[in-house]
Coordinates of C-alpha atoms and ligand atoms in Angstrom, one line a residue:
M1 CA 10.8 -32.1 9.4
K2 CA 13.3 -30.0 10.2
S3 CA 13.7 -26.4 9.5
I4 CA 16.8 -25.3 8.2
C5 CA 16.0 -21.5 7.9
P6 CA 14.2 -19.5 10.0
L7 CA 11.9 -18.5 7.2
G8 CA 10.5 -21.7 6.6
N9 CA 9.1 -22.3 10.0
F10 CA 5.9 -19.6 8.6
L11 CA 5.8 -21.8 5.6
L12 CA 5.1 -25.0 7.4
T13 CA 0.8 -25.2 8.3
I14 CA -0.5 -23.6 5.0
G15 CA -2.9 -26.7 4.9
L16 CA -5.1 -28.0 2.3
L17 CA -5.9 -24.7 0.5
F18 CA -3.7 -25.8 -1.7
L19 CA -5.5 -28.8 -2.9
A20 CA -7.6 -27.2 -4.6
T21 CA -7.0 -27.7 -8.4
S22 CA -9.7 -26.1 -10.6
H23 CA -11.2 -22.8 -10.9
L24 CA -14.5 -24.5 -9.7
Q25 CA -14.3 -24.6 -5.8
A26 CA -16.4 -27.8 -4.6
Q27 CA -16.7 -26.0 -1.2
P28 CA -16.9 -22.6 -1.1
E29 CA -13.5 -21.5 1.4
I30 CA -13.8 -19.1 3.8
A31 CA -10.2 -17.0 3.4
I32 CA -10.6 -13.4 3.9
I33 CA -8.3 -10.6 4.4
P34 CA -8.0 -8.8 6.2
E35 CA -9.1 -11.1 8.7
P36 CA -12.7 -10.2 10.2
K37 CA -13.4 -9.6 14.1
T38 CA -15.8 -12.5 14.4
I39 CA -16.8 -15.3 12.0
E40 CA -19.0 -17.9 12.6
N41 CA -19.4 -20.3 10.4
Q42 CA -22.6 -22.6 9.9
E43 CA -23.8 -25.5 7.6
G44 CA -24.5 -24.6 3.9
S45 CA -24.1 -22.6 1.2
F46 CA -26.5 -19.6 -1.1
T47 CA -26.4 -20.1 -4.3
L48 CA -26.5 -15.9 -5.9
S49 CA -27.7 -16.2 -9.5
N50 CA -29.6 -14.0 -11.8
A51 CA -32.9 -14.6 -10.0
T52 CA -31.5 -13.1 -7.1
R53 CA -32.8 -9.9 -6.1
L54 CA -31.2 -6.9 -4.6
R55 CA -32.4 -4.7 -1.8
V56 CA -31.3 -1.4 -0.6
N57 CA -33.5 0.5 1.9
D58 CA -31.7 3.6 1.8
A59 CA -30.5 6.0 -1.5
A60 CA -26.8 6.4 0.3
L61 CA -26.1 2.7 -0.3
E62 CA -26.9 2.6 -4.3
T63 CA -23.3 3.2 -5.3
T64 CA -22.1 0.2 -3.7
A65 CA -24.9 -1.6 -5.1
S66 CA -24.1 -0.3 -8.1
L67 CA -20.2 -1.5 -7.6
L68 CA -21.3 -4.7 -6.8
N69 CA -23.7 -5.4 -9.9
D70 CA -21.3 -4.1 -12.1
L71 CA -18.3 -6.3 -10.7
L72 CA -20.7 -9.3 -10.7
V73 CA -21.4 -9.0 -14.6
A74 CA -17.6 -8.2 -15.0
D75 CA -16.5 -11.6 -13.3
Y76 CA -19.6 -14.0 -13.4
G77 CA -21.9 -12.3 -16.1
V78 CA -24.4 -12.7 -13.5
T79 CA -27.1 -9.6 -13.1
L80 CA -29.1 -8.9 -9.4
R81 CA -32.4 -7.0 -10.8
K82 CA -33.6 -4.9 -8.0
G83 CA -36.7 -6.5 -5.8
A84 CA -37.8 -6.6 -2.1
S85 CA -37.3 -10.5 -2.4
N86 CA -37.4 -12.2 1.0
K87 CA -36.3 -15.1 -0.4
N88 CA -33.5 -15.4 -2.8
G89 CA -32.8 -11.9 -2.0
L90 CA -29.1 -10.0 -1.1
R91 CA -30.0 -6.4 1.0
L92 CA -27.8 -4.1 1.8
L93 CA -29.3 -2.2 5.0
L94 CA -28.5 1.1 6.2
D95 CA -28.3 1.0 9.9
P96 CA -28.3 4.6 11.5
K97 CA -27.5 3.4 15.2
V98 CA -24.2 2.0 13.6
S99 CA -21.4 4.3 13.4
G100 CA -17.8 4.0 12.0
E101 CA -17.3 1.7 9.9
A102 CA -18.6 -1.5 11.4
Y103 CA -20.8 -4.2 9.6
T104 CA -22.5 -7.5 9.7
L105 CA -22.9 -9.5 6.8
T106 CA -25.3 -12.9 7.2
V107 CA -25.7 -15.6 4.5
D108 CA -28.3 -18.0 4.9
P109 CA -29.6 -20.5 2.5
S110 CA -32.6 -17.8 2.2
G111 CA -30.0 -15.2 1.3
I112 CA -27.3 -12.3 2.2
T113 CA -28.0 -9.3 4.3
I114 CA -25.3 -6.7 5.0
T115 CA -26.2 -4.2 7.6
G116 CA -23.9 -1.5 8.8
S117 CA -23.0 2.2 8.1
A118 CA -22.9 3.2 4.5
P119 CA -18.9 2.4 5.0
G120 CA -19.5 -0.5 6.9
V121 CA -22.1 -1.7 4.6
F122 CA -19.0 -1.1 1.2
Y123 CA -16.7 -3.3 3.0
G124 CA -19.5 -5.8 3.9
V125 CA -19.8 -6.3 -0.2
Q126 CA -15.9 -6.6 0.2
T127 CA -16.2 -9.4 2.2
L128 CA -18.6 -11.0 0.0
R129 CA -16.7 -10.6 -2.6
Q130 CA -14.3 -12.7 -0.9
L131 CA -16.7 -15.6 -0.1
I132 CA -18.4 -16.1 -3.3
A133 CA -16.6 -19.1 -5.7
P134 CA -18.6 -20.0 -8.8
T135 CA -19.8 -23.6 -9.0
E136 CA -19.8 -26.0 -11.8
D137 CA -23.2 -25.3 -12.9
G138 CA -22.5 -21.4 -13.5
T139 CA -23.7 -20.5 -10.4
L140 CA -21.9 -18.8 -7.5
S141 CA -22.0 -20.1 -3.9
V142 CA -21.8 -18.4 -1.0
P143 CA -21.1 -20.4 2.4
C144 CA -23.3 -19.4 5.0
V145 CA -21.8 -17.3 7.9
R146 CA -21.9 -14.6 10.0
I147 CA -19.2 -11.9 10.4
E148 CA -19.2 -9.2 12.6
D149 CA -16.8 -7.1 11.6
E150 CA -15.2 -3.8 12.2
P151 CA -11.6 -1.8 12.0
R152 CA -9.3 -1.9 14.6
F153 CA -7.5 1.4 13.0
G154 CA -9.4 4.4 11.6
Y155 CA -6.7 5.7 9.1
R156 CA -5.5 2.4 7.1
G157 CA -3.2 3.8 4.3
L158 CA -0.9 3.4 1.0
M159 CA 1.5 6.0 -0.1
L160 CA 2.3 6.7 -3.9
D161 CA 5.1 9.1 -4.6
V162 CA 4.3 10.2 -8.0
G163 CA 6.5 13.1 -7.8
R164 CA 9.7 10.9 -9.2
H165 CA 7.5 8.7 -11.9
F166 CA 4.0 10.1 -13.4
Y167 CA 1.3 7.2 -12.7
P168 CA -1.5 7.9 -15.3
V169 CA -5.4 8.7 -14.3
D170 CA -6.2 5.2 -15.1
F171 CA -3.6 3.7 -13.0
I172 CA -4.0 5.8 -10.1
K173 CA -7.9 4.8 -10.2
K174 CA -7.2 1.1 -10.5
F175 CA -4.7 1.6 -7.7
I176 CA -7.6 2.9 -5.4
D177 CA -9.8 0.3 -6.5
V178 CA -7.6 -2.3 -5.3
M179 CA -6.7 -0.8 -1.8
A180 CA -10.4 -0.4 -1.2
Q181 CA -10.9 -4.3 -2.0
Y182 CA -9.1 -4.7 1.3
K183 CA -10.6 -2.1 3.4
L184 CA -7.8 0.3 3.0
N185 CA -9.3 3.6 3.2
R186 CA -6.4 6.7 3.1
F187 CA -4.6 7.1 -0.3
H188 CA -1.9 9.4 0.4
W189 CA -1.3 10.8 -3.2
S190 CA 2.4 12.7 -2.8
F191 CA 2.4 15.3 -5.7
T192 CA 5.7 16.8 -5.0
Q193 CA 9.2 15.7 -5.2
D194 CA 12.6 17.2 -6.6
A195 CA 11.9 15.2 -9.6
G196 CA 8.8 16.6 -10.4
W197 CA 5.2 19.1 -9.8
R198 CA 2.7 16.9 -10.7
I199 CA -0.9 19.0 -9.4
E200 CA -1.9 21.5 -11.6
I201 CA -1.8 25.1 -9.2
K202 CA -4.6 27.6 -11.1
H203 CA -2.4 30.7 -9.9
Y204 CA 0.8 29.1 -11.3
P205 CA 0.9 27.5 -14.6
A206 CA 4.4 27.4 -15.3
L207 CA 5.2 25.1 -11.7
T208 CA 3.6 21.9 -14.1
Q209 CA 4.6 23.6 -17.7
L210 CA 8.3 23.4 -16.4
G211 CA 8.0 21.4 -13.2
A212 CA 6.8 18.3 -14.1
W213 CA 9.5 17.3 -17.1
R214 CA 12.9 15.7 -16.1
R215 CA 15.7 15.5 -18.0
S216 CA 17.0 11.7 -17.0
T217 CA 16.7 9.1 -14.8
Q218 CA 18.8 6.9 -13.1
H219 CA 16.8 3.1 -12.9
E220 CA 19.9 1.9 -11.4
R221 CA 22.5 3.8 -9.3
E222 CA 25.5 2.1 -10.7
R223 CA 24.8 4.1 -14.0
P224 CA 24.5 7.8 -12.8
E225 CA 24.4 9.3 -16.1
G226 CA 20.9 8.3 -16.4
D227 CA 19.0 6.7 -19.4
G228 CA 18.8 10.1 -20.8
I229 CA 15.5 9.8 -21.6
A230 CA 12.8 12.8 -20.9
H231 CA 9.2 11.8 -19.2
G232 CA 7.1 13.3 -16.8
G233 CA 3.3 14.4 -16.6
F234 CA 1.0 15.9 -14.4
Y235 CA -2.8 16.2 -13.2
T236 CA -5.1 19.0 -14.0
Q237 CA -8.0 19.8 -11.3
E238 CA -10.5 18.4 -13.2
E239 CA -8.5 14.9 -13.4
I240 CA -8.3 14.9 -9.5
R241 CA -11.9 15.9 -8.7
D242 CA -12.7 13.3 -10.9
V243 CA -10.2 10.4 -9.0
I244 CA -11.5 12.2 -5.3
R245 CA -15.0 11.3 -7.0
Y246 CA -14.0 7.8 -7.6
A247 CA -11.7 7.4 -4.4
A248 CA -15.0 8.4 -2.6
D249 CA -17.2 5.9 -4.1
R250 CA -15.2 3.5 -2.4
Q251 CA -14.6 5.2 0.8
V252 CA -11.0 6.2 0.1
T253 CA -10.3 9.6 1.1
I254 CA -7.2 11.4 -0.6
V255 CA -4.7 13.0 1.5
P256 CA -2.7 15.2 -0.7
E257 CA 0.9 15.8 0.1
I258 CA 2.7 18.9 -1.4
N259 CA 5.7 18.7 0.6
M260 CA 7.6 22.1 1.9
P261 CA 10.4 23.5 2.7
G262 CA 12.2 20.2 1.5
H263 CA 12.4 18.2 -1.4
T264 CA 11.3 21.5 -3.9
M265 CA 13.7 21.3 -6.6
A266 CA 11.3 21.1 -9.0
A267 CA 9.5 23.8 -8.0
L268 CA 12.6 26.1 -7.6
A269 CA 13.8 25.4 -11.0
V270 CA 10.9 27.3 -12.0
F271 CA 11.0 29.7 -9.2
P272 CA 14.2 30.1 -8.4
E273 CA 14.0 33.4 -6.3
L274 CA 12.2 31.4 -3.5
S275 CA 15.2 29.6 -2.3
C276 CA 18.3 31.0 -0.3
T277 CA 20.5 31.2 -3.1
G278 CA 18.8 32.4 -6.1
G279 CA 19.4 29.7 -8.5
P280 CA 19.6 28.9 -11.3
F281 CA 18.3 25.4 -10.9
A282 CA 16.9 22.2 -12.6
V283 CA 14.3 19.8 -11.7
Q284 CA 16.4 16.8 -10.5
H285 CA 17.1 13.7 -12.3
T286 CA 18.8 12.0 -9.2
W287 CA 17.9 11.0 -6.5
G288 CA 19.0 12.2 -3.3
I289 CA 18.8 14.9 -0.3
K290 CA 19.0 18.5 -2.1
D291 CA 20.5 21.3 -0.1
E292 CA 18.4 23.7 -1.8
V293 CA 14.9 24.3 -0.2
L294 CA 12.7 27.1 0.6
C295 CA 14.0 30.6 1.7
L296 CA 11.8 30.7 5.2
G297 CA 13.0 34.6 5.4
N298 CA 11.5 35.2 2.4
E299 CA 7.7 36.7 2.8
E300 CA 7.6 35.6 -1.3
T301 CA 7.8 32.1 -0.1
Y302 CA 5.0 32.2 2.4
R303 CA 3.3 34.2 -0.6
F304 CA 3.6 31.2 -2.6
A305 CA 2.7 28.6 0.0
K306 CA -0.7 30.3 0.4
N307 CA -1.3 30.5 -2.7
V308 CA -0.3 26.7 -3.6
F309 CA -2.3 25.4 -0.2
T310 CA -5.5 27.6 -0.3
E311 CA -6.2 25.6 -4.1
I312 CA -5.8 22.5 -2.0
F313 CA -7.3 23.2 0.3
D314 CA -10.2 23.9 -1.8
L315 CA -9.7 20.8 -4.2
F316 CA -9.2 18.0 -1.4
P317 CA -12.4 17.4 1.0
G318 CA -10.7 15.2 3.1
D319 CA -9.9 16.8 6.9
L320 CA -6.0 15.8 6.8
I321 CA -3.7 17.8 4.2
H322 CA 0.4 16.4 4.3
I323 CA 2.9 19.4 4.0
G324 CA 6.1 16.8 4.2
G325 CA 8.5 18.3 6.3
D326 CA 11.2 15.6 5.9
E327 CA 14.7 15.9 5.0
A328 CA 15.0 19.4 4.7
P329 CA 18.7 20.5 5.4
R330 CA 19.6 23.8 7.5
K331 CA 22.7 24.1 5.4
R332 CA 21.1 27.1 3.4
W333 CA 19.4 28.8 6.1
S334 CA 22.3 28.7 8.7
V335 CA 24.5 31.6 6.2
C336 CA 21.2 33.1 4.8
P337 CA 20.4 37.0 5.5
K338 CA 17.2 36.8 5.3
C339 CA 16.8 33.1 7.0
Q340 CA 18.7 34.7 10.2
A341 CA 16.8 38.1 10.4
K342 CA 13.8 35.8 10.5
I343 CA 14.9 33.4 13.2
K344 CA 16.2 37.0 15.1
Q345 CA 12.6 38.8 13.9
E346 CA 10.8 35.8 15.8
G347 CA 12.6 34.9 18.8
L348 CA 13.7 31.8 17.2
K349 CA 16.8 29.3 18.5
D350 CA 18.2 28.1 15.3
E351 CA 17.1 26.5 12.2
H352 CA 15.1 23.7 13.7
E353 CA 12.7 26.2 15.1
L354 CA 12.8 28.3 11.6
Q355 CA 11.2 25.0 9.9
S356 CA 8.8 24.2 13.1
Y357 CA 7.9 28.3 12.8
F358 CA 7.2 27.7 9.1
V359 CA 5.3 24.4 9.7
H360 CA 3.3 25.8 12.6
W361 CA 2.2 28.7 10.1
L362 CA 1.0 26.0 7.3
S363 CA -1.0 24.6 10.3
D364 CA -2.5 27.8 11.2
L365 CA -3.6 28.2 7.2
A366 CA -4.8 25.4 7.6
A367 CA -6.9 25.5 10.4
A368 CA -8.2 29.1 8.4
H369 CA -9.8 26.6 5.9
G370 CA -11.1 23.8 8.5
K371 CA -8.1 21.4 7.6
H372 CA -5.8 19.8 9.8
I373 CA -1.9 19.6 8.7
M374 CA -0.1 16.0 8.6
G375 CA 4.1 16.2 8.3
W376 CA 6.6 13.5 8.3
D377 CA 8.2 13.1 11.7
E378 CA 10.9 16.2 11.2
I379 CA 8.0 18.5 12.0
L380 CA 8.4 17.4 16.0
Q381 CA 12.0 19.0 15.6
G382 CA 12.0 22.7 16.9
G383 CA 8.4 22.3 18.4
L384 CA 5.4 20.1 17.2
A385 CA 2.6 22.1 15.8
P386 CA -1.1 21.7 18.2
G387 CA -3.0 19.3 16.1
A388 CA -0.6 18.9 13.6
T389 CA -0.5 14.5 12.9
V390 CA 2.8 12.7 12.5
M391 CA 3.7 10.2 10.1
S392 CA 6.4 8.1 11.8
W393 CA 8.5 6.8 9.2
R394 CA 12.4 7.1 10.1
G395 CA 11.1 5.0 13.0
E396 CA 8.8 4.4 15.8
E397 CA 10.0 7.1 17.5
G398 CA 8.6 10.3 16.0
G399 CA 5.3 8.8 16.4
I400 CA 5.8 7.5 19.9
A401 CA 7.1 11.0 21.1
A402 CA 3.9 12.9 19.1
A403 CA 1.6 10.4 20.7
R404 CA 3.2 11.0 24.1
M405 CA 2.6 14.9 23.4
G406 CA -1.1 14.1 22.5
N407 CA -0.9 15.0 19.0
P408 CA -2.6 12.0 16.5
V409 CA -0.4 9.9 14.7
V410 CA 0.2 7.3 11.7
M411 CA 2.8 4.3 12.1
A412 CA 4.7 4.3 8.6
P413 CA 8.5 2.9 10.0
K414 CA 10.4 2.2 7.1
H415 CA 11.8 -1.3 8.4
F416 CA 8.2 -2.3 8.3
F417 CA 6.3 -0.2 5.6
Y418 CA 8.4 1.0 3.5
L419 CA 7.2 -1.1 0.3
D420 CA 10.1 0.6 -2.1
Y421 CA 12.6 -1.8 -0.4
Y422 CA 13.6 -5.4 -1.2
Q423 CA 11.1 -8.6 -0.8
S424 CA 14.2 -11.1 -0.5
Q425 CA 17.6 -11.5 0.1
D426 CA 18.6 -13.0 -3.4
R427 CA 18.8 -9.5 -5.0
T428 CA 19.6 -11.5 -8.0
A429 CA 16.0 -12.6 -8.1
E430 CA 14.3 -8.6 -7.8
P431 CA 14.2 -5.7 -10.2
Y432 CA 16.4 -3.1 -8.9
N433 CA 15.1 -1.6 -5.6
I434 CA 16.4 1.6 -3.3
G435 CA 17.6 -0.8 -0.9
G436 CA 16.4 -2.2 3.0
Y437 CA 14.5 -5.6 2.9
V438 CA 11.4 -6.0 4.1
P439 CA 9.4 -9.1 3.4
L440 CA 5.9 -9.9 3.9
E441 CA 6.2 -11.7 7.0
K442 CA 8.1 -8.4 8.4
T443 CA 5.4 -6.0 7.3
Y444 CA 2.9 -8.2 8.8
S445 CA 4.6 -8.4 12.0
Y446 CA 4.2 -4.9 13.0
E447 CA 2.4 -4.2 15.4
P448 CA 1.5 -0.3 16.3
Y449 CA 0.9 -0.2 20.0
G450 CA 4.6 -0.6 21.3
P451 CA 5.4 -0.9 24.9
Q452 CA 6.4 2.6 25.3
L453 CA 2.8 3.7 24.7
T454 CA 0.2 3.7 27.6
P455 CA -3.1 2.8 27.0
E456 CA -3.8 6.3 27.0
Q457 CA -1.4 7.4 24.4
C458 CA -2.6 4.3 22.4
R459 CA -5.6 6.3 21.6
F460 CA -3.4 8.9 19.5
I461 CA -2.7 6.0 17.0
S462 CA -4.7 7.2 14.1
G463 CA -3.4 3.9 12.2
V464 CA -0.9 2.6 9.4
Q465 CA 0.5 3.2 5.9
G466 CA 2.6 1.5 3.6
N467 CA 4.8 4.0 1.2
I468 CA 5.6 3.1 -2.0
W469 CA 8.4 5.7 -3.0
C470 CA 9.1 5.7 -6.8
E471 CA 12.8 6.8 -7.7
Y472 CA 13.3 3.2 -8.9
I473 CA 9.7 2.7 -9.6
H474 CA 8.8 3.8 -12.7
T475 CA 6.1 1.0 -14.2
N476 CA 2.3 0.6 -13.6
E477 CA 4.0 -3.2 -13.1
K478 CA 6.7 -2.5 -11.0
V479 CA 4.1 -0.4 -8.4
W480 CA 2.6 -3.7 -8.3
Y481 CA 5.0 -5.7 -7.7
M482 CA 6.7 -3.3 -4.8
G483 CA 3.2 -3.1 -3.5
Y484 CA 1.9 -6.5 -3.6
P485 CA 0.9 -8.8 -1.4
R486 CA 3.0 -6.2 1.3
A487 CA -0.2 -4.1 1.0
L488 CA -2.3 -7.0 2.1
A489 CA -0.2 -7.1 4.9
V490 CA -0.5 -3.4 5.9
A491 CA -4.3 -4.0 4.9
E492 CA -4.7 -6.6 7.5
V493 CA -2.2 -4.8 10.5
G494 CA -4.5 -1.8 10.1
W495 CA -8.1 -3.6 10.4
S496 CA -8.1 -6.8 12.1
P497 CA -7.7 -7.3 16.1
A498 CA -4.8 -7.3 17.4
A499 CA -5.4 -11.3 19.3
K500 CA -6.5 -12.4 15.6
K501 CA -3.0 -11.7 13.5
D502 CA -1.0 -14.9 12.8
F503 CA 1.3 -15.1 9.6
D504 CA 0.3 -18.4 8.7
S505 CA -3.4 -17.8 8.6
F506 CA -2.8 -14.9 6.5
R507 CA -0.4 -16.9 4.2
S508 CA -3.3 -19.6 3.4
R509 CA -5.7 -17.5 3.3
L510 CA -3.2 -15.6 0.3
V511 CA -3.8 -18.4 -1.4
N512 CA -7.2 -17.2 -2.6
N513 CA -6.6 -13.4 -2.7
L514 CA -3.8 -14.1 -4.8
Y515 CA -5.5 -16.0 -7.3
R516 CA -8.3 -13.4 -7.3
L517 CA -5.6 -10.5 -8.1
D518 CA -3.7 -12.6 -10.4
R519 CA -7.4 -12.5 -12.2
E520 CA -8.0 -9.2 -12.2
G521 CA -4.5 -8.1 -13.1
V522 CA -2.6 -6.8 -10.5
L523 CA 1.2 -7.9 -11.1
Y524 CA 2.2 -8.6 -7.4
R525 CA 5.4 -10.5 -6.5
I526 CA 4.6 -13.7 -6.4
P527 CA 5.8 -15.4 -3.4
E528 CA 7.8 -18.8 -3.0
P529 CA 6.5 -22.0 -2.5
A530 CA 6.0 -23.7 1.3
G531 CA 8.3 -25.6 1.8
L532 CA 11.4 -24.1 -0.5
Y533 CA 13.7 -23.6 2.4
E534 CA 12.6 -26.9 4.4
A535 CA 13.5 -30.1 4.2
E536 CA 12.8 -33.7 5.6
V537 CA 16.6 -35.3 5.5
R538 CA 16.5 -39.2 5.4
D539 CA 18.9 -42.2 4.0
G540 CA 21.1 -39.2 2.8
K541 CA 18.2 -37.3 0.7
A542 CA 16.6 -34.5 0.9
I543 CA 13.0 -35.0 0.5
I544 CA 11.0 -31.3 -0.2
R545 CA 7.8 -30.5 -0.1
L546 CA 6.5 -27.7 -1.8
E547 CA 3.1 -25.7 -2.0
S548 CA 2.0 -23.5 -4.2
P549 CA 1.0 -20.3 -2.8
V550 CA -1.4 -19.4 -5.1
R551 CA -4.5 -21.0 -6.0
N552 CA -4.1 -22.8 -9.6
A553 CA -0.4 -22.1 -10.1
K554 CA 1.6 -24.9 -11.0
I555 CA 5.5 -25.4 -9.5
Y556 CA 7.9 -26.3 -12.6
Y557 CA 11.3 -27.3 -10.2
T558 CA 15.0 -28.9 -11.6
T559 CA 17.5 -30.6 -9.4
D560 CA 20.8 -30.5 -12.0
G561 CA 20.9 -26.5 -11.8
S562 CA 19.8 -25.8 -15.7
D563 CA 17.1 -23.3 -15.8
P564 CA 13.6 -24.3 -14.8
W565 CA 11.9 -22.0 -17.1
V566 CA 13.2 -24.4 -19.8
Y567 CA 14.0 -27.6 -18.2
G568 CA 11.4 -27.3 -15.0
K569 CA 9.4 -30.3 -14.7
L570 CA 5.6 -30.1 -12.9
Y571 CA 5.9 -30.5 -9.2
T572 CA 3.5 -33.5 -8.2
A573 CA 5.2 -34.9 -5.5
P574 CA 8.0 -34.4 -3.2
I575 CA 11.4 -33.8 -4.5
E576 CA 13.9 -36.4 -3.2
V577 CA 17.3 -35.0 -3.9
P578 CA 20.9 -36.9 -2.9
L579 CA 22.7 -34.8 -0.2
G580 CA 25.8 -33.5 -1.6
F581 CA 28.6 -32.0 -0.2
E582 CA 27.1 -28.5 -1.7
G583 CA 23.8 -29.5 -0.2
V584 CA 21.2 -29.5 -3.0
D585 CA 20.4 -27.6 -6.2
V586 CA 16.9 -27.1 -6.3
Q587 CA 15.2 -24.2 -8.2
C588 CA 11.7 -23.4 -9.3
I589 CA 9.4 -20.9 -10.6
V590 CA 5.6 -20.6 -9.8
R591 CA 2.9 -19.8 -13.1
L592 CA 0.0 -18.9 -12.2
E593 CA -3.5 -19.5 -13.7
S594 CA -2.5 -16.0 -16.0
G595 CA 0.3 -17.7 -17.3
R596 CA 3.1 -14.7 -15.8
A597 CA 5.5 -16.9 -13.6
S598 CA 7.9 -15.9 -10.8
A599 CA 12.0 -15.5 -10.7
V600 CA 13.7 -18.4 -10.4
Y601 CA 13.6 -19.2 -6.3
K602 CA 16.3 -21.7 -4.9
A603 CA 15.8 -24.3 -2.4
I604 CA 18.0 -24.6 0.6
P605 CA 20.4 -22.1 0.6
K606 CA 22.9 -24.0 2.6
P607 CA 24.6 -27.6 2.7
L608 CA 22.5 -30.2 4.5
T609 CA 23.8 -33.0 6.6
E610 CA 21.4 -35.9 8.2
G611 CA 20.4 -34.7 11.9
Q612 CA 20.5 -31.1 11.0
Ligands
ACM1 C1 11.0 9.7 3.5 O1 11.1 8.8 3.0 N1 11.7 10.9 3.1 C2 10.1 10.5 4.4
ZN2 ZN1 16.8 31.8 3.4

């Protein structure tokens, strides 16, 4: 078979997983994401049923046990009663000697044992969920296996920008629930933007009374006038405490972001006196970098920041607090008498050092509350605060510089990890987005230990994060579409050993996992069928062999330019089409078991000739 498109190469080896055509699986498959450190397949399987007894050896595992039971009831109608059975048992065992997030999972015909640290046992349960396969007699089959597993990186994050569009608590919980299933453990909750202030600050009720509402949204940049529909919302501290508990039960720590000194128009609309010019301002309804930022020569700004962050430090139990720091233009500071006086008074060289002074000040404030700050890579400018974590987003350079200085780093370079970028080059088949092009394979390909780093410097790479910026993502559905399946690639980059990374294997493991996510109502982007960009060219014909990207999904196609949603034939055998000067016109959709279908994907984007 001749690949005619570079993308095609990775679609080749998907293999037998696609052959399963029924909801029930005769032979349970092992298709775990993220790929565990070691898997030893063994003969046979264990049958999980209402007769299976659940044993927990430590109260620290009770929450994990009850979450597992809730899932088994919801997904399969199976309830495990507590008991000490050595035969037919599911044992969750805390091992105090195991540190970090490691676990061992053993399945043999007498039962299932998951041993590890408390987070490790939670992750063992997530692995188990991916091993369970319903059988025809209504029981659940789990293949015999021994898995030893632990993450490559401690920080495995996803960011959601709720500042530009507000997402309700129920959605946030589901978002956290799905990330936790894939062993992602940091939810970077970005609360403030020019377009909205989304977190209750008791000291300043007006921040959310006025600052949480924008008058309009562009949705598409071609329509600068926007839609004229006011929207917004915010989270009360009580709601946030509830989410913190929910996340902690799933081993997810929340990293809250309150962005200063830039991207503060929502706050400045409420308190214009904190700017250099005095305003007046409005909460922004267009995307972009705004010149108006906090005045760093005004003592009121420091009082404001202290009052806000003190509430943040008290509310969030995690060690890391994100202070933003990106995209703060120096324009106003350079002509503001107060900012210039501050520069002189503190012996600073320029406006970069003024921002750095402010970030150092925030870092000291955090330290006084037992916390550490994290910031976007601009916090390097003018001098990095000791101990501050750098989130490298414009590329890897900021992260590399910080690691060389001995500061912790989270790698989130936009060309790999900006999940608001397009997933396909065919933009007509994609919802409107900010731009860029980050296909699944690109996200998957990221290696956090770049060749520029010595092994000693690599120790400062804490992990990776995928970012979902939401100026053009205004619905829950679109968050799922943009976030998944790329978030699963982030998860595997963050968790799996580098030596086990293999995109073909990942694609084949997606087949089962996307099936599960469809059943969970996660509205991910359905990948193109394997083989779509490849053809065997023989006797004047192109022969295209397609494989479904999701278990039990069906492919419908046309070969005459007509719409496969209307005229599509069910794919059951390789498509043979005559080669014309224009190439072939094969179009298809992938329809999931739930009924949801993909956009129309076009095969063979260029003419073919024999032997090409
Ligand atoms: C960013 O994307 N401005 C951090
Ligand atoms: Zn100023």
